[in-house]
């Protein structure tokens, strides 16, 4: 199968095909030049698409997803030569934007102001919001722009300064652990537990295209999920099937779901 046929088979749409083509080009450049090659920041869904390509190419080593800290949602994909074990330290930079009024800005406010500077989303990693400051992870060129030109978000004045990556402290994510039983590990059954929905409402959300499994769209309520799967429901967030336990005497399955609040 040639490159074009492979991309056609793996991509669900034109956007995915462009992404896969860029990732494949980076992989080939690294192998040809024996130098590190990295993408911009990828969303979790884009990372899943890229991983699909790597699996198809049987690439099991020589690459790393990196977003600046363990648990980052938006991450770059780096292809590494044999002499390099990890991405360069300055692959991800951090800019801290401080402001006077407590809880004055939301993630949306900050992202809007960053887009107004002409930055593209792939140049920006996670945006970590605290009561009096926000830490923005970015590529080196984007970080330099933020330090020189990012002075406000709406009516809120900002003071920006570089922050060493080692000093970054991501906020603790709030989660809720839910234990229940289900008749089977169907997607709609687990989704109903994770988001406290009736099974019919969960099935409707799936068929209407509001649900992703491991960041990939899925519209069949009877899909079987497995331990570790990440389920996202548009408007309500995400949950993870943390544990699949034994069956009850009536044949139901014990499960533990972690809901992100």
Coordinates of C-alpha atoms in Angstrom, one line a residue:
X1 CA 0.0 0.0 0.0
X2 CA 1.5 3.4 -1.0
X3 CA 1.4 6.6 1.0
X4 CA -1.7 8.0 -0.7
X5 CA -3.7 4.8 -0.2
X6 CA -2.6 4.6 3.5
X7 CA -3.7 8.2 4.2
X8 CA -7.1 7.6 2.4
X9 CA -7.7 4.5 4.5
X10 CA -6.7 6.0 7.9
X11 CA -8.3 9.5 7.5
X12 CA -12.0 10.0 8.4
X13 CA -12.1 13.4 6.6
X14 CA -10.0 16.0 4.9
X15 CA -8.7 17.6 8.1
X16 CA -7.4 14.3 9.4
X17 CA -5.8 13.5 6.1
X18 CA -3.8 16.8 6.2
X19 CA -2.8 16.1 9.8
X20 CA -1.7 12.6 9.0
X21 CA 0.3 13.8 6.0
X22 CA 2.2 16.4 8.1
X23 CA 2.9 13.8 10.8
X24 CA 4.2 11.3 8.2
X25 CA 6.4 14.0 6.7
X26 CA 7.9 14.8 10.1
X27 CA 8.6 11.1 10.6
X28 CA 10.4 10.7 7.3
X29 CA 12.4 13.9 7.8
X30 CA 13.7 12.7 11.1
X31 CA 14.7 9.4 9.7
X32 CA 16.3 10.9 6.6
X33 CA 18.2 13.8 8.4
X34 CA 18.8 12.0 11.7
X35 CA 17.6 15.2 13.5
X36 CA 14.6 15.8 15.8
X37 CA 11.4 16.8 14.1
X38 CA 8.2 17.9 16.0
X39 CA 4.7 18.9 15.2
X40 CA 2.8 21.8 16.8
X41 CA 0.6 21.2 19.8
X42 CA -2.1 18.6 19.1
X43 CA -5.4 18.2 20.8
X44 CA -6.2 14.8 22.4
X45 CA -8.3 13.9 19.3
X46 CA -5.4 14.8 17.0
X47 CA -3.0 12.8 19.1
X48 CA -5.3 9.8 18.7
X49 CA -5.3 10.2 14.9
X50 CA -1.5 10.5 14.9
X51 CA -1.1 7.4 17.0
X52 CA -3.3 5.6 14.5
X53 CA -0.8 6.3 11.8
X54 CA 2.1 5.3 13.9
X55 CA 0.4 2.0 14.7
X56 CA -0.3 1.4 11.0
X57 CA 3.4 2.1 10.2
X58 CA 4.5 -0.3 13.0
X59 CA 6.4 2.6 14.7
X60 CA 6.8 1.6 18.3
X61 CA 9.8 3.7 19.4
X62 CA 11.8 6.8 18.5
X63 CA 8.9 9.2 19.2
X64 CA 7.4 11.0 22.2
X65 CA 4.3 13.1 22.9
X66 CA 5.2 16.0 25.1
X67 CA 3.2 19.0 26.4
X68 CA 5.5 20.3 29.1
X69 CA 4.3 18.3 32.0
X70 CA 2.9 14.9 32.8
X71 CA -0.8 14.8 32.1
X72 CA -0.8 17.7 29.6
X73 CA -3.8 17.5 27.3
X74 CA -2.3 19.4 24.3
X75 CA 1.0 17.8 23.3
X76 CA 3.5 18.0 20.6
X77 CA 4.6 14.9 18.8
X78 CA 8.4 14.6 18.5
X79 CA 10.3 12.1 16.3
X80 CA 13.7 11.6 17.8
X81 CA 17.0 10.3 16.2
X82 CA 18.8 7.4 17.8
X83 CA 21.2 9.8 19.8
X84 CA 18.3 11.6 21.5
X85 CA 16.1 10.2 24.2
X86 CA 13.7 13.1 24.8
X87 CA 12.6 16.4 23.3
X88 CA 14.8 19.5 23.8
X89 CA 14.2 21.3 27.1
X90 CA 13.0 24.5 25.2
X91 CA 10.5 22.6 23.0
X92 CA 7.8 23.9 25.3
X93 CA 8.1 27.3 27.0
X94 CA 5.9 28.7 29.8
X95 CA 4.6 32.3 30.0
X96 CA 2.9 33.4 33.3
X97 CA 0.3 36.2 32.9
X98 CA -0.5 37.8 36.3
X99 CA -3.6 40.0 36.9
X100 CA -4.8 42.0 39.8
X101 CA -8.5 41.0 40.2
X102 CA -9.0 37.5 41.6
X103 CA -10.9 35.1 39.3
X104 CA -11.2 37.8 36.7
X105 CA -10.4 35.6 33.7
X106 CA -11.6 32.3 32.4
X107 CA -9.9 29.9 30.0
X108 CA -12.2 31.2 27.2
X109 CA -11.2 34.9 28.0
X110 CA -7.6 34.0 27.8
X111 CA -7.8 31.9 24.7
X112 CA -9.8 34.6 22.9
X113 CA -7.1 37.2 23.7
X114 CA -4.4 34.9 22.5
X115 CA -6.1 34.3 19.2
X116 CA -6.5 38.1 18.8
X117 CA -2.7 38.3 18.7
X118 CA -2.8 36.2 15.5
X119 CA -1.5 33.0 17.1
X120 CA -2.7 29.7 15.8
X121 CA -3.9 27.0 18.1
X122 CA -1.1 24.6 17.2
X123 CA 1.4 27.1 18.7
X124 CA -0.3 27.0 22.1
X125 CA -0.4 24.1 24.6
X126 CA -2.5 24.0 27.8
X127 CA -3.7 27.2 29.4
X128 CA -3.7 26.7 33.2
X129 CA -5.9 29.2 35.0
X130 CA -5.4 30.2 38.6
X131 CA -7.2 32.9 40.7
X132 CA -4.6 35.6 40.0
X133 CA -2.5 34.3 37.1
X134 CA -2.5 31.9 34.2
X135 CA 0.3 29.8 32.8
X136 CA 0.4 29.4 29.1
X137 CA 2.5 26.6 27.5
X138 CA 3.7 27.6 24.0
X139 CA 6.3 27.1 21.3
X140 CA 9.4 29.3 21.6
X141 CA 8.3 31.8 18.9
X142 CA 4.8 32.1 20.4
X143 CA 6.2 32.6 23.9
X144 CA 8.4 35.5 22.7
X145 CA 5.3 37.1 21.1
X146 CA 3.4 36.7 24.4
X147 CA 6.2 38.3 26.4
X148 CA 6.3 41.3 24.1
X149 CA 2.7 41.9 23.0
X150 CA 0.3 40.2 25.3
X151 CA -0.7 43.1 27.6
X152 CA -4.4 42.5 28.2
X153 CA -7.3 40.1 28.0
X154 CA -10.5 42.1 27.4
X155 CA -10.4 44.9 30.0
X156 CA -8.0 43.0 32.3
X157 CA -4.4 44.2 32.3
X158 CA -1.8 41.5 32.3
X159 CA 1.8 41.3 33.4
X160 CA 3.8 38.6 31.6
X161 CA 7.0 36.9 32.5
X162 CA 8.8 33.7 31.6
X163 CA 8.4 30.8 34.0
X164 CA 11.0 28.0 34.1
X165 CA 9.3 24.7 33.2
X166 CA 10.5 23.1 36.4
X167 CA 8.5 25.7 38.4
X168 CA 5.2 24.9 36.7
X169 CA 2.6 23.5 39.1
X170 CA -0.5 22.3 37.2
X171 CA -3.8 22.7 39.1
X172 CA -5.2 19.6 40.7
X173 CA -8.1 18.2 38.5
X174 CA -11.3 17.7 40.5
X175 CA -12.7 14.2 40.0
X176 CA -15.5 12.1 41.4
X177 CA -15.3 8.3 41.7
X178 CA -18.5 6.5 40.8
X179 CA -19.1 2.8 41.5
X180 CA -22.0 1.0 40.0
X181 CA -23.1 -2.1 38.1
X182 CA -24.1 -2.4 34.5
X183 CA -25.7 -5.2 32.5
X184 CA -22.9 -5.1 30.0
X185 CA -20.0 -2.9 29.0
X186 CA -21.9 -1.2 26.2
X187 CA -21.0 2.4 25.6
X188 CA -24.4 3.7 26.5
X189 CA -24.5 1.7 29.7
X190 CA -21.1 3.0 30.9
X191 CA -21.9 6.5 29.7
X192 CA -25.1 6.6 31.7
X193 CA -23.1 5.8 34.9
X194 CA -20.4 8.3 34.2
X195 CA -22.7 11.2 33.5
X196 CA -25.7 10.2 35.7
X197 CA -28.0 9.9 32.7
X198 CA -30.7 7.5 31.8
X199 CA -29.6 4.8 29.4
X200 CA -32.0 6.2 26.7
X201 CA -30.5 9.7 27.1
X202 CA -27.0 8.2 26.9
X203 CA -27.9 6.3 23.7
X204 CA -29.4 9.4 22.2
X205 CA -26.2 11.4 22.9
X206 CA -24.2 8.7 21.2
X207 CA -26.3 8.5 18.0
X208 CA -26.5 12.3 17.7
X209 CA -22.7 12.5 17.5
X210 CA -22.0 14.1 20.9
X211 CA -19.8 11.3 22.2
X212 CA -16.2 10.3 21.7
X213 CA -14.3 7.2 22.8
X214 CA -10.6 7.8 23.3
X215 CA -11.1 11.1 21.4
X216 CA -12.6 9.4 18.3
X217 CA -16.2 9.9 17.3
X218 CA -18.5 7.0 17.8
X219 CA -22.2 6.8 17.0
X220 CA -23.1 3.2 18.0
X221 CA -24.5 2.8 21.5
X222 CA -23.8 -0.9 21.6
X223 CA -20.0 -0.5 21.2
X224 CA -18.1 -2.4 23.9
X225 CA -15.8 -0.3 26.0
X226 CA -12.8 -1.6 28.0
X227 CA -11.0 -0.6 31.1
X228 CA -9.0 2.6 30.6
X229 CA -11.2 4.0 27.8
X230 CA -11.8 7.8 27.9
X231 CA -15.4 8.8 27.2
X232 CA -16.2 12.4 26.4
X233 CA -19.7 13.9 26.1
X234 CA -20.0 17.3 24.5
X235 CA -21.2 19.9 27.1
X236 CA -20.6 17.6 30.1
X237 CA -16.9 16.8 29.9
X238 CA -15.2 13.4 30.2
X239 CA -15.0 10.3 32.3
X240 CA -12.7 7.3 32.4
X241 CA -13.6 3.7 32.9
X242 CA -11.2 3.1 35.7
X243 CA -11.9 -0.5 36.6
X244 CA -14.0 -3.4 35.5
X245 CA -14.7 -5.8 38.3
X246 CA -16.4 -9.2 38.8
X247 CA -20.0 -10.1 38.0
X248 CA -22.8 -10.1 40.5
X249 CA -24.9 -13.2 41.0
X250 CA -27.4 -11.8 38.5
X251 CA -24.7 -11.3 35.9
X252 CA -24.2 -7.6 36.2
X253 CA -20.7 -6.2 36.0
X254 CA -19.1 -4.0 38.7
X255 CA -17.4 -0.9 37.3
X256 CA -15.6 2.1 38.7
X257 CA -15.8 5.4 36.7
X258 CA -13.8 8.5 37.3
X259 CA -15.8 11.6 36.3
X260 CA -13.8 14.9 35.7
X261 CA -15.7 17.8 37.2

